[in-house]
Coordinates of C-alpha atoms and ligand atoms in Angstrom, one line a residue:
X1 CA 112.9 119.9 120.5
X2 CA 113.4 116.1 120.8
X3 CA 114.5 113.8 118.0
X4 CA 111.9 111.4 116.7
X5 CA 114.0 108.3 117.5
X6 CA 114.5 109.6 121.0
X7 CA 110.8 110.3 121.5
X8 CA 109.9 106.7 120.3
X9 CA 112.6 105.3 122.7
X10 CA 111.0 107.4 125.5
X11 CA 107.3 106.6 124.9
X12 CA 107.0 103.1 123.4
X13 CA 108.4 101.4 126.5
X14 CA 105.7 103.2 128.6
X15 CA 103.1 101.4 126.5
X16 CA 104.9 98.1 126.7
X17 CA 104.8 98.3 130.5
X18 CA 101.1 99.2 130.6
X19 CA 99.6 96.6 128.2
X20 CA 95.9 96.4 128.8
X21 CA 94.1 93.4 130.2
X22 CA 92.8 90.3 128.4
X23 CA 89.4 89.1 127.4
X24 CA 88.0 86.0 125.7
X25 CA 86.1 86.5 122.4
X26 CA 84.4 84.2 120.0
X27 CA 86.4 83.6 116.9
X28 CA 84.1 85.5 114.7
X29 CA 84.5 88.6 116.9
X30 CA 88.3 88.3 116.8
X31 CA 89.1 90.0 113.5
X32 CA 91.4 92.9 114.1
X33 CA 92.1 92.1 117.7
X34 CA 95.5 91.3 119.2
X35 CA 96.3 87.8 120.4
X36 CA 97.1 87.9 124.2
X37 CA 98.7 84.4 124.2
X38 CA 100.5 82.1 121.8
X39 CA 98.0 79.8 120.1
X40 CA 99.2 76.2 120.1
X41 CA 97.6 73.6 118.0
X42 CA 96.2 70.5 119.7
X43 CA 95.7 68.8 116.4
X44 CA 97.6 67.7 113.3
X45 CA 96.2 69.5 110.2
X46 CA 95.2 67.6 108.2
X47 CA 94.3 64.9 110.8
X48 CA 94.9 62.0 108.4
X49 CA 96.9 61.3 105.3
X50 CA 94.3 62.1 102.6
X51 CA 93.9 62.2 98.9
X52 CA 94.9 65.3 97.0
X53 CA 92.8 64.2 93.9
X54 CA 89.7 62.4 92.8
X55 CA 91.1 59.0 91.7
X56 CA 92.2 55.6 93.1
X57 CA 94.1 54.7 96.2
X58 CA 96.6 52.0 95.4
X59 CA 99.5 50.0 96.8
X60 CA 102.3 50.8 94.4
X61 CA 104.1 47.5 95.0
X62 CA 101.1 45.6 93.5
X63 CA 101.9 47.2 90.1
X64 CA 104.9 44.9 89.6
X65 CA 102.5 42.0 89.1
X66 CA 99.6 43.5 87.3
X67 CA 98.1 46.6 85.7
X68 CA 94.4 45.7 85.9
X69 CA 92.6 45.9 89.3
X70 CA 89.3 45.3 91.0
X71 CA 87.8 48.3 93.0
X72 CA 87.3 46.9 96.5
X73 CA 85.9 50.0 98.3
X74 CA 84.6 53.5 97.7
X75 CA 86.0 56.3 100.0
X76 CA 84.3 59.7 99.8
X77 CA 85.5 62.7 102.0
X78 CA 84.4 62.2 105.6
X79 CA 84.4 58.3 105.3
X80 CA 86.5 56.1 107.6
X81 CA 88.1 53.5 105.2
X82 CA 88.9 49.8 105.7
X83 CA 92.4 48.6 105.0
X84 CA 93.0 48.1 101.3
X85 CA 92.7 44.5 100.2
X86 CA 95.9 43.3 98.6
X87 CA 95.8 43.3 94.8
X88 CA 92.8 45.7 94.7
X89 CA 92.4 49.5 94.5
X90 CA 90.0 51.9 96.2
X91 CA 87.9 54.6 94.6
X92 CA 88.8 57.8 96.5
X93 CA 87.9 61.5 96.4
X94 CA 89.8 64.7 97.3
X95 CA 90.1 65.1 101.0
X96 CA 89.1 61.4 101.8
X97 CA 91.4 59.5 104.2
X98 CA 93.9 57.1 102.6
X99 CA 93.0 53.5 103.5
X100 CA 95.7 51.6 105.5
X101 CA 97.8 49.7 103.1
X102 CA 97.6 52.2 100.2
X103 CA 100.7 54.4 99.6
X104 CA 99.7 56.3 96.5
X105 CA 96.8 57.9 94.6
X106 CA 96.4 57.8 90.9
X107 CA 94.2 60.6 89.5
X108 CA 91.1 59.5 87.6
X109 CA 92.4 61.1 84.4
X110 CA 95.1 58.4 84.3
X111 CA 92.9 55.3 84.4
X112 CA 90.4 53.5 82.2
X113 CA 87.3 51.9 83.6
X114 CA 86.5 48.6 81.8
X115 CA 82.9 47.5 81.3
X116 CA 83.2 44.9 84.0
X117 CA 84.3 47.6 86.5
X118 CA 88.0 46.6 86.5
X119 CA 90.5 49.5 86.4
X120 CA 93.4 49.7 84.0
X121 CA 96.2 52.1 84.8
X122 CA 97.9 54.0 82.1
X123 CA 101.0 54.9 84.2
X124 CA 103.0 53.3 87.0
X125 CA 102.2 55.2 90.3
X126 CA 105.1 56.6 92.3
X127 CA 104.9 55.8 96.0
X128 CA 103.4 58.8 97.9
X129 CA 102.0 60.6 94.9
X130 CA 98.9 62.8 95.5
X131 CA 98.8 62.1 99.2
X132 CA 98.5 65.0 101.6
X133 CA 100.3 64.0 104.8
X134 CA 98.8 64.2 108.3
X135 CA 100.3 67.3 110.0
X136 CA 101.8 68.7 106.8
X137 CA 100.0 72.1 107.3
X138 CA 100.1 72.2 111.1
X139 CA 101.7 69.7 113.6
X140 CA 100.1 69.2 117.0
X141 CA 102.1 71.2 119.6
X142 CA 103.2 73.8 117.1
X143 CA 102.7 77.5 117.8
X144 CA 100.3 78.5 115.1
X145 CA 100.2 82.2 115.9
X146 CA 102.4 84.1 118.4
X147 CA 101.1 86.4 121.1
X148 CA 100.9 89.9 119.7
X149 CA 99.5 89.0 116.3
X150 CA 96.8 91.3 115.1
X151 CA 94.4 88.9 113.6
X152 CA 93.5 89.3 110.0
X153 CA 91.0 87.1 108.0
X154 CA 93.6 84.5 107.2
X155 CA 94.7 84.2 110.9
X156 CA 91.1 83.8 111.9
X157 CA 90.7 81.0 109.3
X158 CA 93.9 79.4 110.5
X159 CA 92.5 79.3 114.1
X160 CA 89.2 77.8 112.8
X161 CA 91.3 75.1 111.0
X162 CA 92.6 73.9 114.4
X163 CA 89.1 74.0 115.9
X164 CA 89.6 77.1 118.1
X165 CA 86.2 78.6 119.0
X166 CA 87.4 81.4 121.4
X167 CA 90.6 83.3 121.7
X168 CA 92.2 85.4 124.4
X169 CA 92.8 88.9 123.0
X170 CA 93.7 92.3 124.5
X171 CA 90.8 94.3 125.9
X172 CA 89.4 96.7 123.4
X173 CA 91.1 100.1 123.8
X174 CA 89.0 103.2 124.3
X175 CA 90.5 106.1 122.4
X176 CA 89.3 109.7 122.7
X177 CA 89.5 112.2 119.9
X178 CA 89.1 115.9 119.8
X179 CA 89.7 118.5 117.1
X180 CA 90.6 122.0 118.4
X181 CA 90.1 125.0 116.3
X182 CA 87.4 127.8 116.2
X183 CA 87.6 127.7 112.4
X184 CA 86.5 124.1 112.2
X185 CA 83.1 123.0 110.8
X186 CA 81.7 119.5 110.4
X187 CA 81.1 118.0 106.9
X188 CA 77.3 118.3 106.2
X189 CA 77.1 121.9 107.3
X190 CA 77.8 124.9 105.0
X191 CA 81.1 126.7 105.6
X192 CA 80.8 130.2 107.0
X193 CA 83.4 132.8 106.1
X194 CA 86.8 131.7 107.4
X195 CA 85.8 128.2 108.3
X196 CA 87.3 124.9 107.1
X197 CA 86.1 121.4 107.5
X198 CA 87.4 119.2 110.2
X199 CA 89.2 116.4 108.3
X200 CA 91.7 115.3 110.9
X201 CA 89.2 113.5 113.0
X202 CA 88.0 111.6 109.9
X203 CA 91.5 110.5 109.1
X204 CA 92.1 109.2 112.6
X205 CA 88.8 107.5 112.9
X206 CA 89.5 105.7 109.7
X207 CA 93.0 104.7 110.9
X208 CA 91.6 103.7 114.3
X209 CA 89.0 101.4 112.8
X210 CA 91.9 99.2 111.6
X211 CA 92.9 98.9 115.2
X212 CA 89.5 97.8 116.3
X213 CA 89.2 100.3 119.2
X214 CA 86.3 102.1 120.7
X215 CA 86.4 105.7 119.6
X216 CA 84.9 108.4 121.8
X217 CA 84.7 111.8 120.1
X218 CA 84.0 115.2 121.7
X219 CA 84.0 116.7 118.2
X220 CA 85.2 120.2 117.6
X221 CA 86.6 122.2 120.5
X222 CA 86.8 126.0 120.2
X223 CA 90.1 127.7 120.8
X224 CA 89.8 128.7 124.4
X225 CA 91.6 127.5 127.5
X226 CA 88.5 126.5 129.5
X227 CA 86.9 124.5 126.7
X228 CA 90.1 122.7 126.0
X229 CA 90.6 121.7 129.6
X230 CA 87.0 120.6 129.9
X231 CA 87.3 118.5 126.7
X232 CA 90.5 116.9 127.9
X233 CA 89.0 116.1 131.3
X234 CA 85.8 114.6 129.7
X235 CA 88.1 112.1 127.9
X236 CA 90.2 111.2 131.0
X237 CA 88.7 107.7 131.3
X238 CA 90.0 106.7 127.9
X239 CA 93.2 104.7 127.5
X240 CA 94.6 107.4 125.2
X241 CA 93.4 110.7 123.8
X242 CA 94.4 112.3 120.6
X243 CA 93.8 116.0 119.8
X244 CA 94.7 118.1 116.8
X245 CA 95.6 121.7 116.5
X246 CA 96.3 124.4 119.0
X247 CA 99.5 122.9 120.2
X248 CA 102.0 125.6 119.2
X249 CA 102.6 128.8 121.2
X250 CA 100.3 131.2 119.5
X251 CA 97.8 133.1 121.5
X252 CA 95.1 130.9 120.1
X253 CA 96.9 127.7 121.1
X254 CA 95.6 126.3 124.3
X255 CA 96.5 122.6 124.3
X256 CA 99.9 122.9 125.9
X257 CA 98.8 125.0 128.9
X258 CA 95.6 122.9 129.2
X259 CA 97.4 119.6 129.4
X260 CA 99.8 121.1 132.0
X261 CA 96.7 122.0 134.0
X262 CA 94.7 118.8 133.7
X263 CA 97.6 116.4 133.6
X264 CA 101.3 116.5 132.7
X265 CA 103.2 117.4 129.6
X266 CA 106.0 114.9 129.3
X267 CA 107.4 115.9 125.9
X268 CA 106.8 118.7 123.4
X269 CA 108.1 119.5 119.9
X270 CA 109.7 116.8 117.8
X271 CA 112.4 117.5 115.3
X272 CA 110.5 116.3 112.3
X273 CA 108.8 117.8 109.3
X274 CA 105.9 117.6 108.9
X275 CA 104.9 117.5 112.5
X276 CA 107.0 119.6 114.8
X277 CA 104.4 120.7 117.4
X278 CA 103.6 117.3 118.9
X279 CA 102.8 117.1 122.6
X280 CA 102.9 113.9 124.7
X281 CA 101.7 113.5 128.2
X282 CA 98.8 112.4 130.2
X283 CA 95.4 113.5 131.6
X284 CA 94.8 112.8 135.2
X285 CA 91.6 111.0 136.3
X286 CA 89.7 112.2 139.3
X287 CA 89.6 108.7 140.7
X288 CA 93.4 108.2 140.1
X289 CA 95.3 106.9 137.2
X290 CA 95.5 108.7 133.9
X291 CA 94.9 108.6 130.1
X292 CA 97.8 108.9 127.7
X293 CA 97.7 112.1 125.6
X294 CA 98.9 112.9 122.2
X295 CA 98.5 116.5 121.0
X296 CA 99.1 116.4 117.3
X297 CA 99.4 119.4 115.0
X298 CA 96.4 120.8 113.1
X299 CA 97.9 120.6 109.7
X300 CA 96.2 117.5 108.1
X301 CA 99.5 116.0 106.8
X302 CA 101.3 116.5 110.0
X303 CA 98.5 115.1 112.0
X304 CA 98.2 112.0 109.8
X305 CA 101.9 111.3 109.6
X306 CA 102.4 111.8 113.4
X307 CA 99.5 109.4 114.0
X308 CA 101.0 106.7 111.8
X309 CA 104.6 107.1 113.0
X310 CA 104.1 107.7 116.7
X311 CA 100.5 107.1 117.9
X312 CA 99.5 104.0 116.0
X313 CA 102.5 101.9 117.2
X314 CA 101.9 103.2 120.8
X315 CA 98.3 101.9 120.6
X316 CA 99.5 98.6 119.2
X317 CA 101.9 98.2 122.1
X318 CA 99.2 99.0 124.6
X319 CA 97.3 96.0 123.1
X320 CA 100.3 93.8 123.6
X321 CA 102.0 93.8 120.3
X322 CA 105.8 93.7 120.4
X323 CA 108.2 96.5 119.4
X324 CA 109.5 94.2 116.6
X325 CA 105.9 93.9 115.3
X326 CA 105.2 97.6 115.3
X327 CA 108.4 99.4 114.6
X328 CA 108.1 100.7 111.1
X329 CA 111.8 101.6 111.1
X330 CA 112.6 97.8 110.8
X331 CA 110.6 97.7 107.5
X332 CA 112.2 100.7 105.7
X333 CA 113.4 100.0 102.2
X334 CA 115.8 101.7 99.9
X335 CA 114.3 103.3 96.9
X336 CA 115.9 105.3 94.1
X337 CA 114.9 109.0 94.0
X338 CA 113.6 110.3 90.7
X339 CA 113.7 113.8 92.2
X340 CA 116.1 116.4 93.6
X341 CA 115.8 117.8 97.1
X342 CA 118.3 120.6 97.4
X343 CA 117.1 122.8 100.2
X344 CA 116.8 120.4 103.1
X345 CA 115.8 121.4 106.6
X346 CA 118.9 121.8 108.7
X347 CA 117.1 121.4 112.1
X348 CA 114.5 118.7 111.5
X349 CA 114.4 115.4 109.7
X350 CA 111.9 115.3 106.9
X351 CA 109.3 112.8 105.6
X352 CA 108.6 113.4 101.9
X353 CA 105.4 112.1 100.3
X354 CA 106.4 109.9 97.3
X355 CA 104.9 107.4 95.0
X356 CA 107.0 104.3 94.7
X357 CA 106.8 102.0 91.7
X358 CA 109.3 99.4 90.8
X359 CA 111.7 100.7 93.4
X360 CA 111.7 104.3 92.0
X361 CA 110.3 107.2 94.0
X362 CA 108.5 110.1 92.4
X363 CA 108.0 113.2 94.6
X364 CA 104.6 114.6 95.1
X365 CA 105.0 118.2 93.8
X366 CA 103.4 120.0 96.8
X367 CA 105.0 119.0 100.1
X368 CA 103.1 121.5 102.2
X369 CA 101.8 120.0 105.5
X370 CA 98.4 121.4 104.7
X371 CA 97.9 119.5 101.5
X372 CA 96.0 116.3 102.2
X373 CA 96.1 115.3 98.5
X374 CA 99.8 114.7 99.0
X375 CA 99.0 111.8 101.2
X376 CA 96.1 110.6 99.0
X377 CA 98.3 110.4 96.0
X378 CA 101.4 108.9 97.5
X379 CA 102.2 105.4 98.9
X380 CA 105.2 106.0 101.0
X381 CA 107.3 108.4 103.0
X382 CA 111.0 109.0 102.2
X383 CA 112.9 109.7 105.5
X384 CA 115.6 112.3 105.2
X385 CA 118.1 113.1 107.9
X386 CA 118.6 116.8 108.9
X387 CA 120.4 118.6 106.1
X388 CA 120.2 115.6 103.7
X389 CA 120.2 116.7 100.0
X390 CA 119.0 114.3 97.3
X391 CA 120.0 114.2 93.7
X392 CA 118.1 112.1 91.1
X393 CA 119.4 108.5 91.2
X394 CA 120.3 108.6 94.9
X395 CA 119.1 105.7 97.1
X396 CA 117.0 106.9 100.0
X397 CA 115.2 105.3 102.9
X398 CA 111.5 104.9 102.5
X399 CA 108.6 103.4 104.5
X400 CA 105.5 102.3 102.6
X401 CA 102.0 103.2 104.0
X402 CA 101.1 99.5 103.9
X403 CA 103.9 98.8 106.3
X404 CA 102.8 101.7 108.6
X405 CA 99.3 100.4 109.1
X406 CA 99.8 96.7 109.2
Ligands
AMP501 P1 97.0 124.7 114.3 O1 97.9 123.5 114.6 O2 95.8 124.8 115.2 O3 97.8 126.0 114.3 O4 96.4 124.5 112.9 C1 97.3 124.4 111.8 C2 96.5 124.3 110.5 O5 95.7 123.2 110.5 C3 95.5 125.5 110.4 O6 95.5 125.9 109.0 C4 94.2 124.9 110.8 O7 93.1 125.5 110.2 C5 94.3 123.4 110.2 N1 93.5 122.5 111.0 C6 93.5 122.5 112.4 N2 92.7 121.5 112.8 C7 92.2 120.9 111.7 C8 91.3 119.8 111.4 N3 90.7 119.1 112.4 N4 91.1 119.4 110.2 C9 91.7 120.1 109.1 N5 92.5 121.1 109.3 C10 92.8 121.5 110.5
MG502 MG1 94.3 126.1 115.6

């Protein structure tokens, strides 16, 4: 049995060394993809000093002599203004360029327009007021987004704001999934006696959709050695393959011998709860090379937790994210337990499903690794060391689900 930290130290560097290739995609296709290069702005944003208000562009020094002004030009957004004539003001609108010679904008609510069109100002303008400076958002030459960023909607908008139409991103990963278990049935079909629905594959597919990968599914694989080998081999051209179930040492568990036959088992059994029977290895390709392989436990909580803690960061790293970006251990927070945990596991660290609110963690009553509602009704995992007992009020380490899947 390997410690979780040791497993991560063993496998994450493998993914870092084998980051996939790069492709160019149009900006609108870039959502959810991982940037393959730093993006540097060629522009100042905004390009010009511009007005933050509808109002009047003025030279504040002119206000020493007078308070009543002629409007010498009108500057809507998109216009290219002339220099401001001394002793006059310019009508200006939000986003329009400040005319040379003006150093301040007075909002229209602070002026009176006389019947002859002259403008009277109610207050003395301060130099610089209501001017949005060129480059105050982004300066030309600045790294706007670093390599390894997984692009969300705001990132895509930021790239649009500097005029980027195409970006270099990691090639889309191909991830194979298979659910082993002769008891499994697909939703949409009635359950026969002894059957249960295959939920693990749905959890993974949902989690994988956030990673913007191509998912290849062979569906349900019955518990027999030949079928397991055949399913694994059929997915060998994927970048990574994830299976659930059949990974212990029961007579009906065929994943371990199958991976030893069609590839290599590199690690097996992790000292964590939920999730002990976890296999890591690879599946050989006929034409050379291999696909990474994760054999996750069948229990739904174990499979989902192992996916989030071990597999998801590995897939992120294959796409060129950095360890600092994906290591959830760097984003753990301390929360105060509102529960007691008095019979800890002495041989495995434990991840307890909790609901955290205002820094206080409430324990989901049923911590069985078969109870998927424990994940649905919690928002974080408390990480306990082997043998760690908890009394109400103790501070414990917790990782929130939002930090596991970002
Ligand atoms: P196993 O790891 O094959 O021993 O399975 C452990 C438990 O998880 C058993 O109760 C299985 O019925 C259940 N299980 C296995 N695969 C799935 C799946 N794809 N979806 C939901 N439950 C599963
Ligand atoms: Mg099974």
